[in-house]
PDB file of C-alpha atoms in Angstrom:
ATOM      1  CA  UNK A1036      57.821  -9.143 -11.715  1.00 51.00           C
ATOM      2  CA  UNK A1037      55.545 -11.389 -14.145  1.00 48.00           C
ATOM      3  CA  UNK A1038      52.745 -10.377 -12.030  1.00 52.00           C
ATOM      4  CA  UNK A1039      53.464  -7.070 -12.675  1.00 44.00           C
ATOM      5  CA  UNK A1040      53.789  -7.481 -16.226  1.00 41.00           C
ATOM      6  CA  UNK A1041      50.910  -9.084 -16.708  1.00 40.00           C
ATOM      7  CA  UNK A1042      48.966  -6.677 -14.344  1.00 43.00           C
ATOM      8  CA  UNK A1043      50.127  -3.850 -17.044  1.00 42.00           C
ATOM      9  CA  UNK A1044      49.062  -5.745 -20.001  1.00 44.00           C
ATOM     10  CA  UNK A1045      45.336  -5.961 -18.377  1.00 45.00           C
ATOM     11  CA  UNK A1046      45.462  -2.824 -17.756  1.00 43.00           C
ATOM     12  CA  UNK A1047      46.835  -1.634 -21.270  1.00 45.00           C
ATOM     13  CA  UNK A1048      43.891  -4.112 -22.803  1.00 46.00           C
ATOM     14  CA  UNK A1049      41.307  -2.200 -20.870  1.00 44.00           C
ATOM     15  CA  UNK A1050      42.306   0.997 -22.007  1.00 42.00           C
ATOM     16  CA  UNK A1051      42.606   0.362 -25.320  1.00 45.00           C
ATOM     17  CA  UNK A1052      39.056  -1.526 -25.312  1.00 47.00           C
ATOM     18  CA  UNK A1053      37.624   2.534 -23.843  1.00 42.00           C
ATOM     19  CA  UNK A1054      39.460   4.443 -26.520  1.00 40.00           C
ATOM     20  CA  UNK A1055      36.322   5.696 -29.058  1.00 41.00           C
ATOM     21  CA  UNK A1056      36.647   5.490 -32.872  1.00 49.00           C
ATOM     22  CA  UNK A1057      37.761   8.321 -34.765  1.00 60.00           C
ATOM     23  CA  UNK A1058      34.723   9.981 -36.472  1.00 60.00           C
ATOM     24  CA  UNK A1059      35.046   9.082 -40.463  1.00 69.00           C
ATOM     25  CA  UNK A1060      34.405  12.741 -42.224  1.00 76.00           C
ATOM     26  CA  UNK A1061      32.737  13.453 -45.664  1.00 74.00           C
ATOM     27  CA  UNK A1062      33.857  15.992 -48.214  1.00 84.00           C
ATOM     28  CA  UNK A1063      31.944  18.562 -46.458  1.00 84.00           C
ATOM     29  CA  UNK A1064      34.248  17.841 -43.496  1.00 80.00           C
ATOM     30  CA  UNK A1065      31.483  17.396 -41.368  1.00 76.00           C
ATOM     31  CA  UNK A1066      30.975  13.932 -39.880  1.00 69.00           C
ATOM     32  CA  UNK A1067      29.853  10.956 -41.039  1.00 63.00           C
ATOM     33  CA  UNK A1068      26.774   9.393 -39.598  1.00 65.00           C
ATOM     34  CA  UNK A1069      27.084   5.981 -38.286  1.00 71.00           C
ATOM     35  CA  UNK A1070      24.857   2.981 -39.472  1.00 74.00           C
ATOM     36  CA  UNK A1071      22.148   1.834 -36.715  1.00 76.00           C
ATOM     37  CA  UNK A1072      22.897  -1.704 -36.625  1.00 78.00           C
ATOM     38  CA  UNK A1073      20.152  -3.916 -35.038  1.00 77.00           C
ATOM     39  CA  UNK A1074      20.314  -8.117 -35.014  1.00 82.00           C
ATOM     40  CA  UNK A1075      17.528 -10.556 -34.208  1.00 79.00           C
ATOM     41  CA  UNK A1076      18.663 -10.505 -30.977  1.00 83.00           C
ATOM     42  CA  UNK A1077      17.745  -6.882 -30.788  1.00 82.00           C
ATOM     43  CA  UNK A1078      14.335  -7.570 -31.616  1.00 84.00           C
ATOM     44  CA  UNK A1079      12.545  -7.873 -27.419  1.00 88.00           C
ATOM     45  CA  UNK A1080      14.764  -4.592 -26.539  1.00 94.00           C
ATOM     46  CA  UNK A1081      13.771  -2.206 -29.796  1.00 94.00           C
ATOM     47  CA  UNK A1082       9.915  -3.604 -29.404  1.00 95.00           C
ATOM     48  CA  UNK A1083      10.242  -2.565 -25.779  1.00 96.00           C
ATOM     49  CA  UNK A1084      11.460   0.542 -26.368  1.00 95.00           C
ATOM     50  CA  UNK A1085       8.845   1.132 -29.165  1.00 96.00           C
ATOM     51  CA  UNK A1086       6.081   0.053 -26.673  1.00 98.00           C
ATOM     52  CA  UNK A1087       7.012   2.397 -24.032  1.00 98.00           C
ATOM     53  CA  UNK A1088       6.907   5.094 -26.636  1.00 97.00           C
ATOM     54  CA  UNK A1089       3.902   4.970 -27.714  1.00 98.00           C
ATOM     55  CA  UNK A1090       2.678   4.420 -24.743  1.00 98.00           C
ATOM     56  CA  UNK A1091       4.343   7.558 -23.320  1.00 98.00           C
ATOM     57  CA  UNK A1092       2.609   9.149 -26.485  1.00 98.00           C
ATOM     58  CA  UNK A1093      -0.770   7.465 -25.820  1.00 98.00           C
ATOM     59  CA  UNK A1094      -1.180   8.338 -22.031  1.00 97.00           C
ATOM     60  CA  UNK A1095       0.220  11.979 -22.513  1.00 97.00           C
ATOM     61  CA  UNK A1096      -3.079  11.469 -24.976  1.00 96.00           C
ATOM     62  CA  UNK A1097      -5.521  10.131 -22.756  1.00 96.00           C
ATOM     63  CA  UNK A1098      -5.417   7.105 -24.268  1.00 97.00           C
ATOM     64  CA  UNK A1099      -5.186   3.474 -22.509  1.00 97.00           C
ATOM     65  CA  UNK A1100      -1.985   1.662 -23.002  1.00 98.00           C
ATOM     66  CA  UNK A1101      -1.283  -0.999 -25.548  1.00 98.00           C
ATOM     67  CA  UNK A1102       0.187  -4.230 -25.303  1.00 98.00           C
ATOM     68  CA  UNK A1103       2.411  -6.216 -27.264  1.00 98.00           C
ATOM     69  CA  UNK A1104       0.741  -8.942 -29.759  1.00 98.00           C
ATOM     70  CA  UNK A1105       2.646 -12.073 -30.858  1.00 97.00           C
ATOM     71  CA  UNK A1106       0.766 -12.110 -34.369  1.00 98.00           C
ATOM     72  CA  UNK A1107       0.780  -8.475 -34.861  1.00 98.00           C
ATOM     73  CA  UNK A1108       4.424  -8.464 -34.288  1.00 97.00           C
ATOM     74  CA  UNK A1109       4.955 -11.973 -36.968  1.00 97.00           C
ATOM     75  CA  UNK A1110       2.576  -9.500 -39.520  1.00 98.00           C
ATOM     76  CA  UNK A1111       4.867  -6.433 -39.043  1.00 98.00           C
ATOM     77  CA  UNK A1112       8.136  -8.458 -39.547  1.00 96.00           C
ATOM     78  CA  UNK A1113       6.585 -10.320 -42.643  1.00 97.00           C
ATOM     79  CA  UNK A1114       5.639  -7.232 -43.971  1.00 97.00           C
ATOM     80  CA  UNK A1115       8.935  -5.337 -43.549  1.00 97.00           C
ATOM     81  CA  UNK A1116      11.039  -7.740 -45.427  1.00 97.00           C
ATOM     82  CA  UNK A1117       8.384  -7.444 -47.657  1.00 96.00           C
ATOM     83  CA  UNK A1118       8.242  -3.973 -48.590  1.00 96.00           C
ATOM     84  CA  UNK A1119      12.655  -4.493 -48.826  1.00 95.00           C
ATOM     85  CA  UNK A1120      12.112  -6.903 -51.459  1.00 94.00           C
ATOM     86  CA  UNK A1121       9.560  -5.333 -53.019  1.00 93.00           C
ATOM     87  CA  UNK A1122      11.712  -2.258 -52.634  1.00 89.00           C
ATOM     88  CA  UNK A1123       8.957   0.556 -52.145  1.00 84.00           C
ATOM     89  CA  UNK A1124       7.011   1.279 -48.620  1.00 90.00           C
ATOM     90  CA  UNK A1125       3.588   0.859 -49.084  1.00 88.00           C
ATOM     91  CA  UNK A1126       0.442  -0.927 -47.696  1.00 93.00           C
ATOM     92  CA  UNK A1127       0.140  -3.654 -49.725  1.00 90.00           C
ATOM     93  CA  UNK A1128       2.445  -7.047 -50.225  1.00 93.00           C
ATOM     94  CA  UNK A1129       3.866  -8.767 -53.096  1.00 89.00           C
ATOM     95  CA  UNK A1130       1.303 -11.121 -53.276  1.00 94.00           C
ATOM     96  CA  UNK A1131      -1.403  -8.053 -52.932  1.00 93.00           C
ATOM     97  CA  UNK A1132      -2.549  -8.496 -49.656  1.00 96.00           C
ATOM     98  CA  UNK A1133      -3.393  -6.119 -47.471  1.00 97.00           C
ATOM     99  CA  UNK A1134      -2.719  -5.155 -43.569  1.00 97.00           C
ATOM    100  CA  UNK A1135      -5.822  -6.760 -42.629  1.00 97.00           C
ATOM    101  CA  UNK A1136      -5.155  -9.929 -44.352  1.00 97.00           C
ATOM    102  CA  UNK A1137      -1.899 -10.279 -42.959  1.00 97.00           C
ATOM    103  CA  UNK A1138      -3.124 -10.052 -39.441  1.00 98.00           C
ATOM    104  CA  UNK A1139      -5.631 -12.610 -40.016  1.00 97.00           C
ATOM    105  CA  UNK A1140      -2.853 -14.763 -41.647  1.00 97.00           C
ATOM    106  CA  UNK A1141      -0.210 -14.256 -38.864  1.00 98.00           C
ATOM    107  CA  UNK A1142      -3.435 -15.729 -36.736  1.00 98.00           C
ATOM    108  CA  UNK A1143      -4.697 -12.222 -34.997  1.00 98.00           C
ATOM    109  CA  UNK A1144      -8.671 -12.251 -33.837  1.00 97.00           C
ATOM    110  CA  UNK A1145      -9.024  -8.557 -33.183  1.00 97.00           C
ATOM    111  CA  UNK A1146      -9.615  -5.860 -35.463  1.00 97.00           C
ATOM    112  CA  UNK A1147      -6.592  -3.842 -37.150  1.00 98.00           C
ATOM    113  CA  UNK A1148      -6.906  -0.406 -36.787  1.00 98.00           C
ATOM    114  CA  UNK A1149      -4.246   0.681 -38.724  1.00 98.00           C
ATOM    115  CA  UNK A1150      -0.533  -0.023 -40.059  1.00 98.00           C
ATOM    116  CA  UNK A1151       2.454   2.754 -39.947  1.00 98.00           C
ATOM    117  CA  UNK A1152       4.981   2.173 -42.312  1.00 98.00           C
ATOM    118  CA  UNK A1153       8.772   3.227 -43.383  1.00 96.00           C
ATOM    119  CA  UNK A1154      11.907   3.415 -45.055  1.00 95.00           C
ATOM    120  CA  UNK A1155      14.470   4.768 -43.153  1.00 89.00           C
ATOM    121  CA  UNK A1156      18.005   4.909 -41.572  1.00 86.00           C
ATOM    122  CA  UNK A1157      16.944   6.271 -38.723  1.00 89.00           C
ATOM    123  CA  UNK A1158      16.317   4.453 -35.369  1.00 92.00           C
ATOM    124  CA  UNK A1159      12.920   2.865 -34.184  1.00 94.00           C
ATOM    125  CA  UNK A1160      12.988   6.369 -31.745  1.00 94.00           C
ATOM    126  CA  UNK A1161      13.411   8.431 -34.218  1.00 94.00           C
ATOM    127  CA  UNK A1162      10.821   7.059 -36.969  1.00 96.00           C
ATOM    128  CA  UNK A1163       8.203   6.955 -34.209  1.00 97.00           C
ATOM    129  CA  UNK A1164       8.715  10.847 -33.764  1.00 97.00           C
ATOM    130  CA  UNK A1165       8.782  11.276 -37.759  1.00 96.00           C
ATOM    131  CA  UNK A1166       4.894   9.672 -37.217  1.00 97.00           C
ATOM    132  CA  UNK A1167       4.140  11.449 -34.851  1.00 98.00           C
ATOM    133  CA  UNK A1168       4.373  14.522 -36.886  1.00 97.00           C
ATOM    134  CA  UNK A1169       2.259  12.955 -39.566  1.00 97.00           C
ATOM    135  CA  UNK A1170      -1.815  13.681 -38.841  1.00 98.00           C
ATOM    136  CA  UNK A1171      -2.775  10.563 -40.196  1.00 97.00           C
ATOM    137  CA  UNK A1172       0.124   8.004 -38.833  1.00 98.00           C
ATOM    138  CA  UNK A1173      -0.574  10.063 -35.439  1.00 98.00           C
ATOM    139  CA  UNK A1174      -4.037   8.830 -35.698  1.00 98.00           C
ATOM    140  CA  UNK A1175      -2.958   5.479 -36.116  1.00 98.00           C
ATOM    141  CA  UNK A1176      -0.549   5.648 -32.474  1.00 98.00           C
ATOM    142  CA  UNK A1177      -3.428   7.350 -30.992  1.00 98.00           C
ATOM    143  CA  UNK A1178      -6.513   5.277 -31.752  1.00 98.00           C
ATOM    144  CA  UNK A1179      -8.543   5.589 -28.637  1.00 97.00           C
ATOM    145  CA  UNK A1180     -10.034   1.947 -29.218  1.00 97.00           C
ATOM    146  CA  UNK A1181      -6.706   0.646 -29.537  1.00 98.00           C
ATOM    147  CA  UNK A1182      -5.279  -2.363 -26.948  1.00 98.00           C
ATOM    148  CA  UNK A1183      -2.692  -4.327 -28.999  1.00 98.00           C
ATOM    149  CA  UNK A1184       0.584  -3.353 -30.860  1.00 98.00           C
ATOM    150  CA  UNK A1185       2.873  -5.009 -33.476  1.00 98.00           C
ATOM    151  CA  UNK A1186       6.125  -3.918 -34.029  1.00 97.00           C
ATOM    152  CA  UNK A1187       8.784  -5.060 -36.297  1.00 96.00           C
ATOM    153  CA  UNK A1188      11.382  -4.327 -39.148  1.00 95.00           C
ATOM    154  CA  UNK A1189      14.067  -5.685 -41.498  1.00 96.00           C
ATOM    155  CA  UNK A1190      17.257  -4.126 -41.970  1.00 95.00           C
ATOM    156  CA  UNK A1191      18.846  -4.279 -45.705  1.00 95.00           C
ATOM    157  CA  UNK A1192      23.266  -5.210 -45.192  1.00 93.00           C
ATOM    158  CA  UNK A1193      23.624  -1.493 -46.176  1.00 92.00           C
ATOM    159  CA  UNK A1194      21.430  -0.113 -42.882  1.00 92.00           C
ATOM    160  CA  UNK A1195      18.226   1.048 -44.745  1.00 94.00           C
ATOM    161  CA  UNK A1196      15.670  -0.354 -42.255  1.00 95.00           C
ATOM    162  CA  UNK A1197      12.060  -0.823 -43.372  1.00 96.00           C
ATOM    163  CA  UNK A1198       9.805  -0.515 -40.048  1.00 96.00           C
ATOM    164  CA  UNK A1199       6.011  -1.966 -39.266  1.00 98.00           C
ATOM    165  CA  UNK A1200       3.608  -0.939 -36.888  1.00 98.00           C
ATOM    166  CA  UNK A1201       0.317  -2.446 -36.268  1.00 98.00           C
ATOM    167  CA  UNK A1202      -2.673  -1.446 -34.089  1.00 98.00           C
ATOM    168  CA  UNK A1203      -5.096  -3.365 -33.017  1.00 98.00           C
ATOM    169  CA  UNK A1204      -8.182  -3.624 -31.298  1.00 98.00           C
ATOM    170  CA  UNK A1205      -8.685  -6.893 -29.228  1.00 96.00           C
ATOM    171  CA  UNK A1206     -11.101  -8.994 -29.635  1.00 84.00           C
ATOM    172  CA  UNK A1207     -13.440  -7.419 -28.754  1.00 59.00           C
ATOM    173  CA  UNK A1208     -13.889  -5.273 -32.509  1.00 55.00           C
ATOM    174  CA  UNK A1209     -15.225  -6.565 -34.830  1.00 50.00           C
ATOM    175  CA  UNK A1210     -12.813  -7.775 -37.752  1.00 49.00           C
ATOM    176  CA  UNK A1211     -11.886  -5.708 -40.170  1.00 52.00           C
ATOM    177  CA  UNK A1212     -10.347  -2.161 -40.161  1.00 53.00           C
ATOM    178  CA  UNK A1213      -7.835   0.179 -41.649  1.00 53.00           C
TER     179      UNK A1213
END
């Protein structure tokens, strides 16, 4: 009988783990949209998924694929929580610097070909598609001479997430860029 019981309960637990939460509605009666939450622990999996689609992008292009870079991706996140305190996406940091000088702080040797930014709600997905759209952030995904890719955002507690992309060419350009 206990076995039973408790066989019940497991099973009552598991369904009420699968149930889905009922969609909050706004005074148009239409529903709310949900915040995209992301965590540092997040950060390999979006990158990865950002990689692959610009990739996809790229080689649909013609293009050679890109790689991941360490410093590229430190410059990106720097820059993000940047532009959040700052509270205004654009190019240049607090402290006036630009995208190139970032890269060469965060320790990157190639060139910089170009920097992609924004303020959003919207997924990593989603933002990569609004530049795509864009002729001259297109460019940027696109550069031909490109080999190297950093990636990174902050997200403020209320879900606005500021994103960073940098492209690179490795070491093999000369410094300098955007």
């Amino acid at each position: 009988m206990l076995k039973s019981l408790l066989t019940l309960f497991a099973f009552a637990m598991f369904l009420a783990g699968c149930s889905t939460p009922e969609p909050r509605f706004g005074p148009d009666g239409r529903p709310l949209p949900q915040v995209y939450r992301l965590s540092d622990s997040d950060a390999a999996k979006v990158q990865f998924r950002m990689l692959e689609g610009v990739n996809t992008l790229r080689q649909a292009r013609g293009a050679q694929p890109v790689e991941l870079s360490a410093q590229l991706n430190a410059a990106a996140k720097t820059h993000s929580r940047d532009m959040s305190v700052q509270n205004r996406p654009w190019h240049f940091g607090s402290d006036g610097s630009s995208p190139i000088q970032r890269a060469s702080r965060a320790g990157y040797q190639g060139r910089l070909l170009g920097e992609n930014i924004s303020e959003t709600f919207e997924t990593e997905l989603e933002t990569l598609s609004a530049w795509m759209e864009a002729a001259e952030t297109r460019e940027v995904i696109l550069d031909s001479r490109a080999g190297d890719m950093g990636f990174s955002w902050f997200q403020e507690p209320n879900g606005k997430i500021w994103w960073t992309l940098l492209i690179g060419q490795p070491n093999g350009g000369a410094p300098g860029g955007v």
